[in-house]
Amino acid sequence: MAAPIIIFGANGGIGEALARRLAAGGSELFLTGRSADKVGALADELKARHARCDVLDPDQVATAVGEADQGEGIAGIAYCVGSIDIRPLKATKHDDFIQTYKLNVLGAVDAIRAAEKGLKSAKGSVVLFSTVAVRQGFANHTLIATAKGAVEGLGRSLAAELAPHVRVNVVAPSLTRTPLAHGLTSNEQMTQSIAGLHALGRIGEADDIAAMAAFLLGKDSGWITGQVFGVDGGRSSLRTKG
């Protein structure tokens, strides 16, 4: 059995788009998600192996990785788990930062730690996800930008530590139309207003982000590691108005 790419959070917007894109390209996949029914249905459709996995439980993460690695190693990991919690600092509590960090950072740490041997064996690739808000700086984003800033640091550090056997890169999207972002994108007037802040005049779609992740997981990106890629319609670096 070929070494699989493990997608954590495969039944989310970007995770599902990535799974479909990779499956269409013939990749061996192992899908995980908190909902056994949802991830199981997607896995059956894509003819992939799967496991229910709550990334907040290190034992479940380790078990899922162990099930995925059947002796050929692990070709890649995409940690497509995250959160969008936007509120002013005065509306946050100490535990909010802890929980956001656990979900976005420690879950990824546990996944990569459990998979390190398999990744090295298969000379695999890891893709993590940040946000444009780390580079750009937006009001009311302290919770998520703090955690995702740590994700970028994690990605660069592990790219150095796991070289030359494993590549690690980070994708940093702007607002993307996914179930996770529904609270922001369900209001069409607000969505269009935000879209106008992007040089390309629209918000992202899940497949926009999945396309970059799939590239970074594949052989065509074999000389790329330790990078943070803004897939953000130009939001992080361009101003076309004002």
mmCIF file of C-alpha atoms in Angstrom:
data_model
loop_
_atom_site.group_PDB
_atom_site.id
_atom_site.type_symbol
_atom_site.label_atom_id
_atom_site.label_comp_id
_atom_site.label_asym_id
_atom_site.label_seq_id
_atom_site.Cartn_x
_atom_site.Cartn_y
_atom_site.Cartn_z
ATOM 1 C CA MET A 1 0.000 0.000 0.000
ATOM 2 C CA ALA A 2 1.401 3.400 -0.992
ATOM 3 C CA ALA A 3 2.261 5.920 1.693
ATOM 4 C CA PRO A 4 -0.848 8.074 2.314
ATOM 5 C CA ILE A 5 -1.406 11.769 2.780
ATOM 6 C CA ILE A 6 -3.248 12.316 6.054
ATOM 7 C CA ILE A 7 -5.779 15.135 6.046
ATOM 8 C CA PHE A 8 -6.824 16.254 9.511
ATOM 9 C CA GLY A 9 -10.162 18.044 9.326
ATOM 10 C CA ALA A 10 -11.068 16.420 6.025
ATOM 11 C CA ASN A 11 -14.780 17.165 6.336
ATOM 12 C CA GLY A 12 -14.244 20.932 6.639
ATOM 13 C CA GLY A 13 -14.368 23.298 3.664
ATOM 14 C CA ILE A 14 -10.671 23.418 2.762
ATOM 15 C CA GLY A 15 -10.002 19.884 3.963
ATOM 16 C CA GLU A 16 -12.739 18.442 1.766
ATOM 17 C CA ALA A 17 -11.665 20.497 -1.252
ATOM 18 C CA LEU A 18 -8.103 19.278 -0.751
ATOM 19 C CA ALA A 19 -9.216 15.662 -0.380
ATOM 20 C CA ARG A 20 -11.201 15.841 -3.620
ATOM 21 C CA ARG A 21 -8.334 17.484 -5.494
ATOM 22 C CA LEU A 22 -5.773 14.943 -4.263
ATOM 23 C CA ALA A 23 -8.079 11.991 -4.906
ATOM 24 C CA ALA A 24 -8.624 13.181 -8.479
ATOM 25 C CA GLY A 25 -4.842 13.162 -8.897
ATOM 26 C CA GLY A 26 -4.551 9.588 -7.684
ATOM 27 C CA SER A 27 -3.073 10.193 -4.221
ATOM 28 C CA GLU A 28 -3.495 7.620 -1.493
ATOM 29 C CA LEU A 29 -5.467 9.337 1.283
ATOM 30 C CA PHE A 30 -6.249 8.840 4.944
ATOM 31 C CA LEU A 31 -8.979 11.195 6.140
ATOM 32 C CA THR A 32 -9.813 12.212 9.687
ATOM 33 C CA GLY A 33 -12.536 14.340 11.241
ATOM 34 C CA ARG A 34 -14.488 14.767 14.458
ATOM 35 C CA SER A 35 -17.700 13.497 12.843
ATOM 36 C CA ALA A 36 -17.416 9.806 12.067
ATOM 37 C CA ASP A 37 -20.452 9.918 9.790
ATOM 38 C CA LYS A 38 -19.248 12.896 7.728
ATOM 39 C CA VAL A 39 -15.653 11.812 7.304
ATOM 40 C CA GLY A 40 -16.778 8.243 6.653
ATOM 41 C CA ALA A 41 -19.150 9.318 3.891
ATOM 42 C CA LEU A 42 -16.460 11.406 2.198
ATOM 43 C CA ALA A 43 -13.913 8.599 2.539
ATOM 44 C CA ASP A 44 -16.313 6.084 1.002
ATOM 45 C CA GLU A 45 -16.946 8.430 -1.921
ATOM 46 C CA LEU A 46 -13.238 8.983 -2.518
ATOM 47 C CA LYS A 47 -12.274 5.371 -1.769
ATOM 48 C CA ALA A 48 -9.988 6.469 1.046
ATOM 49 C CA ARG A 49 -9.260 5.072 4.470
ATOM 50 C CA HIS A 50 -10.397 7.125 7.429
ATOM 51 C CA ALA A 51 -10.696 7.454 11.190
ATOM 52 C CA ARG A 52 -12.663 9.578 13.585
ATOM 53 C CA CYS A 53 -10.211 11.887 15.360
ATOM 54 C CA ASP A 54 -10.572 14.753 17.804
ATOM 55 C CA VAL A 55 -7.299 16.660 17.457
ATOM 56 C CA LEU A 56 -7.638 17.929 21.028
ATOM 57 C CA ASP A 57 -6.963 14.366 22.192
ATOM 58 C CA PRO A 58 -3.291 13.427 21.586
ATOM 59 C CA ASP A 59 -4.072 9.725 21.963
ATOM 60 C CA GLN A 60 -6.669 9.862 19.179
ATOM 61 C CA VAL A 61 -4.206 11.720 16.971
ATOM 62 C CA ALA A 62 -1.501 9.119 17.583
ATOM 63 C CA THR A 63 -3.951 6.279 16.931
ATOM 64 C CA ALA A 64 -5.086 7.807 13.638
ATOM 65 C CA VAL A 65 -1.499 8.266 12.477
ATOM 66 C CA GLY A 66 -0.712 4.684 13.442
ATOM 67 C CA GLU A 67 -3.664 3.403 11.429
ATOM 68 C CA ALA A 68 -2.597 5.483 8.441
ATOM 69 C CA ASP A 69 0.994 4.213 8.358
ATOM 70 C CA GLN A 70 0.886 0.633 7.136
ATOM 71 C CA GLY A 71 4.616 0.298 6.645
ATOM 72 C CA GLU A 72 5.333 2.543 3.654
ATOM 73 C CA GLY A 73 5.508 5.706 5.730
ATOM 74 C CA ILE A 74 3.455 8.894 5.411
ATOM 75 C CA ALA A 75 3.634 10.922 2.219
ATOM 76 C CA GLY A 76 2.160 14.038 3.751
ATOM 77 C CA ILE A 77 0.114 15.732 6.424
ATOM 78 C CA ALA A 78 -2.343 18.565 5.904
ATOM 79 C CA TYR A 79 -3.576 20.007 9.178
ATOM 80 C CA CYS A 80 -6.832 21.580 7.980
ATOM 81 C CA VAL A 81 -8.201 22.193 11.465
ATOM 82 C CA GLY A 82 -8.714 25.697 12.753
ATOM 83 C CA SER A 83 -11.036 28.308 14.146
ATOM 84 C CA ILE A 84 -12.306 31.788 13.414
ATOM 85 C CA ASP A 85 -12.982 33.714 16.598
ATOM 86 C CA ILE A 86 -13.178 37.448 15.992
ATOM 87 C CA ARG A 87 -13.812 39.739 18.946
ATOM 88 C CA PRO A 88 -12.109 42.599 20.766
ATOM 89 C CA LEU A 89 -9.501 41.862 23.394
ATOM 90 C CA LYS A 90 -11.810 43.098 26.178
ATOM 91 C CA ALA A 91 -14.292 40.374 25.235
ATOM 92 C CA THR A 92 -11.751 37.558 25.581
ATOM 93 C CA LYS A 93 -10.729 35.508 28.577
ATOM 94 C CA HIS A 94 -7.473 33.778 29.462
ATOM 95 C CA ASP A 95 -8.900 30.361 28.600
ATOM 96 C CA ASP A 96 -9.993 31.562 25.155
ATOM 97 C CA PHE A 97 -6.351 31.970 24.175
ATOM 98 C CA ILE A 98 -5.453 28.573 25.644
ATOM 99 C CA GLN A 99 -8.228 26.764 23.778
ATOM 100 C CA THR A 100 -7.479 28.528 20.492
ATOM 101 C CA TYR A 101 -3.800 27.628 20.848
ATOM 102 C CA LYS A 102 -4.610 23.995 21.609
ATOM 103 C CA LEU A 103 -6.788 23.609 18.525
ATOM 104 C CA ASN A 104 -4.650 25.482 16.020
ATOM 105 C CA VAL A 105 -1.132 24.757 17.280
ATOM 106 C CA LEU A 106 -0.911 21.835 19.688
ATOM 107 C CA GLY A 107 -3.108 19.617 17.522
ATOM 108 C CA ALA A 108 -0.663 20.152 14.669
ATOM 109 C CA VAL A 109 2.277 19.517 16.981
ATOM 110 C CA ASP A 110 0.770 16.219 18.126
ATOM 111 C CA ALA A 111 0.053 15.149 14.553
ATOM 112 C CA ILE A 112 3.570 15.872 13.304
ATOM 113 C CA ARG A 113 5.204 14.349 16.369
ATOM 114 C CA ALA A 114 3.227 11.128 15.899
ATOM 115 C CA ALA A 115 3.993 11.051 12.171
ATOM 116 C CA GLU A 116 7.653 12.103 12.248
ATOM 117 C CA LYS A 117 9.097 8.634 11.677
ATOM 118 C CA GLY A 118 6.682 7.874 8.846
ATOM 119 C CA LEU A 119 7.203 11.276 7.233
ATOM 120 C CA LYS A 120 10.959 10.835 7.252
ATOM 121 C CA SER A 121 10.658 7.318 5.846
ATOM 122 C CA ALA A 122 8.565 8.521 2.882
ATOM 123 C CA LYS A 123 10.300 11.914 2.548
ATOM 124 C CA GLY A 124 6.946 13.514 3.137
ATOM 125 C CA SER A 125 5.565 17.038 3.137
ATOM 126 C CA VAL A 126 3.588 18.918 5.790
ATOM 127 C CA VAL A 127 1.156 21.759 5.124
ATOM 128 C CA LEU A 128 -0.167 23.951 7.923
ATOM 129 C CA PHE A 129 -2.640 26.832 7.714
ATOM 130 C CA SER A 130 -2.315 30.374 9.014
ATOM 131 C CA THR A 131 -4.242 33.554 8.164
ATOM 132 C CA VAL A 132 -3.627 36.847 6.394
ATOM 133 C CA ALA A 133 -4.314 38.490 9.763
ATOM 134 C CA VAL A 134 -0.865 37.484 11.040
ATOM 135 C CA ARG A 135 0.962 39.549 8.421
ATOM 136 C CA GLN A 136 -1.552 42.334 7.922
ATOM 137 C CA GLY A 137 -2.852 42.993 11.421
ATOM 138 C CA PHE A 138 -6.623 43.418 11.814
ATOM 139 C CA ALA A 139 -8.605 44.737 14.757
ATOM 140 C CA ASN A 140 -10.483 42.155 16.841
ATOM 141 C CA HIS A 141 -8.281 39.302 15.578
ATOM 142 C CA THR A 142 -6.066 38.870 18.648
ATOM 143 C CA LEU A 143 -7.238 35.331 19.413
ATOM 144 C CA ILE A 144 -6.794 33.803 16.000
ATOM 145 C CA ALA A 145 -3.832 35.908 14.850
ATOM 146 C CA THR A 146 -1.888 35.039 18.007
ATOM 147 C CA ALA A 147 -2.444 31.299 17.481
ATOM 148 C CA LYS A 148 -1.799 31.393 13.754
ATOM 149 C CA GLY A 149 1.358 33.434 14.311
ATOM 150 C CA ALA A 150 2.506 30.483 16.396
ATOM 151 C CA VAL A 151 1.599 28.157 13.524
ATOM 152 C CA GLU A 152 3.906 30.112 11.212
ATOM 153 C CA GLY A 153 6.703 29.875 13.768
ATOM 154 C CA LEU A 154 6.051 26.163 14.145
ATOM 155 C CA GLY A 155 6.196 25.647 10.400
ATOM 156 C CA ARG A 156 9.513 27.421 9.964
ATOM 157 C CA SER A 157 11.075 25.746 12.992
ATOM 158 C CA LEU A 158 10.053 22.254 11.927
ATOM 159 C CA ALA A 159 11.146 22.896 8.345
ATOM 160 C CA ALA A 160 14.647 23.419 9.718
ATOM 161 C CA GLU A 161 14.488 20.604 12.263
ATOM 162 C CA LEU A 162 13.096 17.937 9.932
ATOM 163 C CA ALA A 163 15.225 18.835 6.895
ATOM 164 C CA PRO A 164 16.364 17.332 4.617
ATOM 165 C CA HIS A 165 13.885 14.464 4.890
ATOM 166 C CA VAL A 166 10.613 16.349 5.448
ATOM 167 C CA ARG A 167 9.366 19.611 3.946
ATOM 168 C CA VAL A 168 7.107 21.933 5.962
ATOM 169 C CA ASN A 169 5.210 24.925 4.570
ATOM 170 C CA VAL A 170 2.338 27.154 5.634
ATOM 171 C CA VAL A 171 -0.589 28.548 3.630
ATOM 172 C CA ALA A 172 -2.074 31.835 4.850
ATOM 173 C CA PRO A 173 -5.506 32.543 3.316
ATOM 174 C CA SER A 174 -7.680 35.602 3.535
ATOM 175 C CA LEU A 175 -11.435 35.260 4.085
ATOM 176 C CA THR A 176 -12.574 32.099 2.315
ATOM 177 C CA ARG A 177 -16.081 30.817 1.696
ATOM 178 C CA THR A 178 -16.211 27.741 3.952
ATOM 179 C CA PRO A 179 -18.642 26.417 6.575
ATOM 180 C CA LEU A 180 -16.261 27.701 9.269
ATOM 181 C CA ALA A 181 -16.552 31.240 7.897
ATOM 182 C CA HIS A 182 -20.313 31.096 7.357
ATOM 183 C CA GLY A 183 -20.921 33.665 10.069
ATOM 184 C CA LEU A 184 -18.950 36.177 8.015
ATOM 185 C CA THR A 185 -19.944 35.165 4.491
ATOM 186 C CA SER A 186 -23.671 34.584 5.030
ATOM 187 C CA ASN A 187 -24.307 38.330 4.788
ATOM 188 C CA GLU A 188 -23.851 39.069 1.084
ATOM 189 C CA GLN A 189 -23.538 42.814 1.575
ATOM 190 C CA MET A 190 -20.747 42.363 4.100
ATOM 191 C CA THR A 191 -19.099 39.736 1.889
ATOM 192 C CA GLN A 192 -19.031 42.093 -1.071
ATOM 193 C CA SER A 193 -17.625 44.863 1.106
ATOM 194 C CA ILE A 194 -14.790 42.598 2.248
ATOM 195 C CA ALA A 195 -14.256 41.348 -1.303
ATOM 196 C CA GLY A 196 -13.668 44.933 -2.383
ATOM 197 C CA LEU A 197 -10.671 45.135 -0.056
ATOM 198 C CA HIS A 198 -8.910 42.491 -2.134
ATOM 199 C CA ALA A 199 -7.021 43.392 -5.304
ATOM 200 C CA LEU A 200 -8.762 40.553 -7.155
ATOM 201 C CA GLY A 201 -12.189 41.755 -6.082
ATOM 202 C CA ARG A 202 -13.526 38.620 -4.431
ATOM 203 C CA ILE A 203 -13.135 36.493 -1.359
ATOM 204 C CA GLY A 204 -11.526 33.075 -1.554
ATOM 205 C CA GLU A 205 -13.093 29.743 -2.379
ATOM 206 C CA ALA A 206 -12.020 26.548 -0.647
ATOM 207 C CA ASP A 207 -10.468 25.190 -3.830
ATOM 208 C CA ASP A 208 -8.266 28.306 -4.159
ATOM 209 C CA ILE A 209 -6.583 27.299 -0.925
ATOM 210 C CA ALA A 210 -6.663 23.576 -1.658
ATOM 211 C CA ALA A 211 -4.827 24.141 -4.934
ATOM 212 C CA MET A 212 -1.811 25.616 -3.146
ATOM 213 C CA ALA A 213 -1.891 22.946 -0.449
ATOM 214 C CA ALA A 214 -2.013 20.169 -3.044
ATOM 215 C CA PHE A 215 0.960 21.711 -4.857
ATOM 216 C CA LEU A 216 2.972 21.882 -1.629
ATOM 217 C CA LEU A 217 2.168 18.263 -0.848
ATOM 218 C CA GLY A 218 3.289 17.093 -4.284
ATOM 219 C CA LYS A 219 6.604 16.435 -5.979
ATOM 220 C CA ASP A 220 6.509 19.613 -8.079
ATOM 221 C CA SER A 221 7.272 21.592 -4.908
ATOM 222 C CA GLY A 222 10.200 19.365 -3.989
ATOM 223 C CA TRP A 223 12.614 22.300 -3.444
ATOM 224 C CA ILE A 224 10.259 24.414 -1.344
ATOM 225 C CA THR A 225 10.277 24.342 2.444
ATOM 226 C CA GLY A 226 10.017 26.714 5.378
ATOM 227 C CA GLN A 227 7.782 29.171 3.513
ATOM 228 C CA VAL A 228 4.540 30.975 4.302
ATOM 229 C CA PHE A 229 2.415 31.476 1.198
ATOM 230 C CA GLY A 230 -0.285 34.133 1.133
ATOM 231 C CA VAL A 231 -3.223 32.842 -0.887
ATOM 232 C CA ASP A 232 -5.275 35.918 -0.225
ATOM 233 C CA GLY A 233 -6.296 37.745 -3.384
ATOM 234 C CA GLY A 234 -3.511 40.244 -2.723
ATOM 235 C CA ARG A 235 -4.919 41.303 0.644
ATOM 236 C CA SER A 236 -1.634 41.002 2.538
ATOM 237 C CA SER A 237 0.478 43.121 0.214
ATOM 238 C CA LEU A 238 -1.617 45.201 -2.204
ATOM 239 C CA ARG A 239 -3.821 48.277 -1.898
ATOM 240 C CA THR A 240 -5.641 49.259 -5.056
ATOM 241 C CA LYS A 241 -7.654 52.016 -3.382
ATOM 242 C CA GLY A 242 -6.473 54.854 -1.173
#
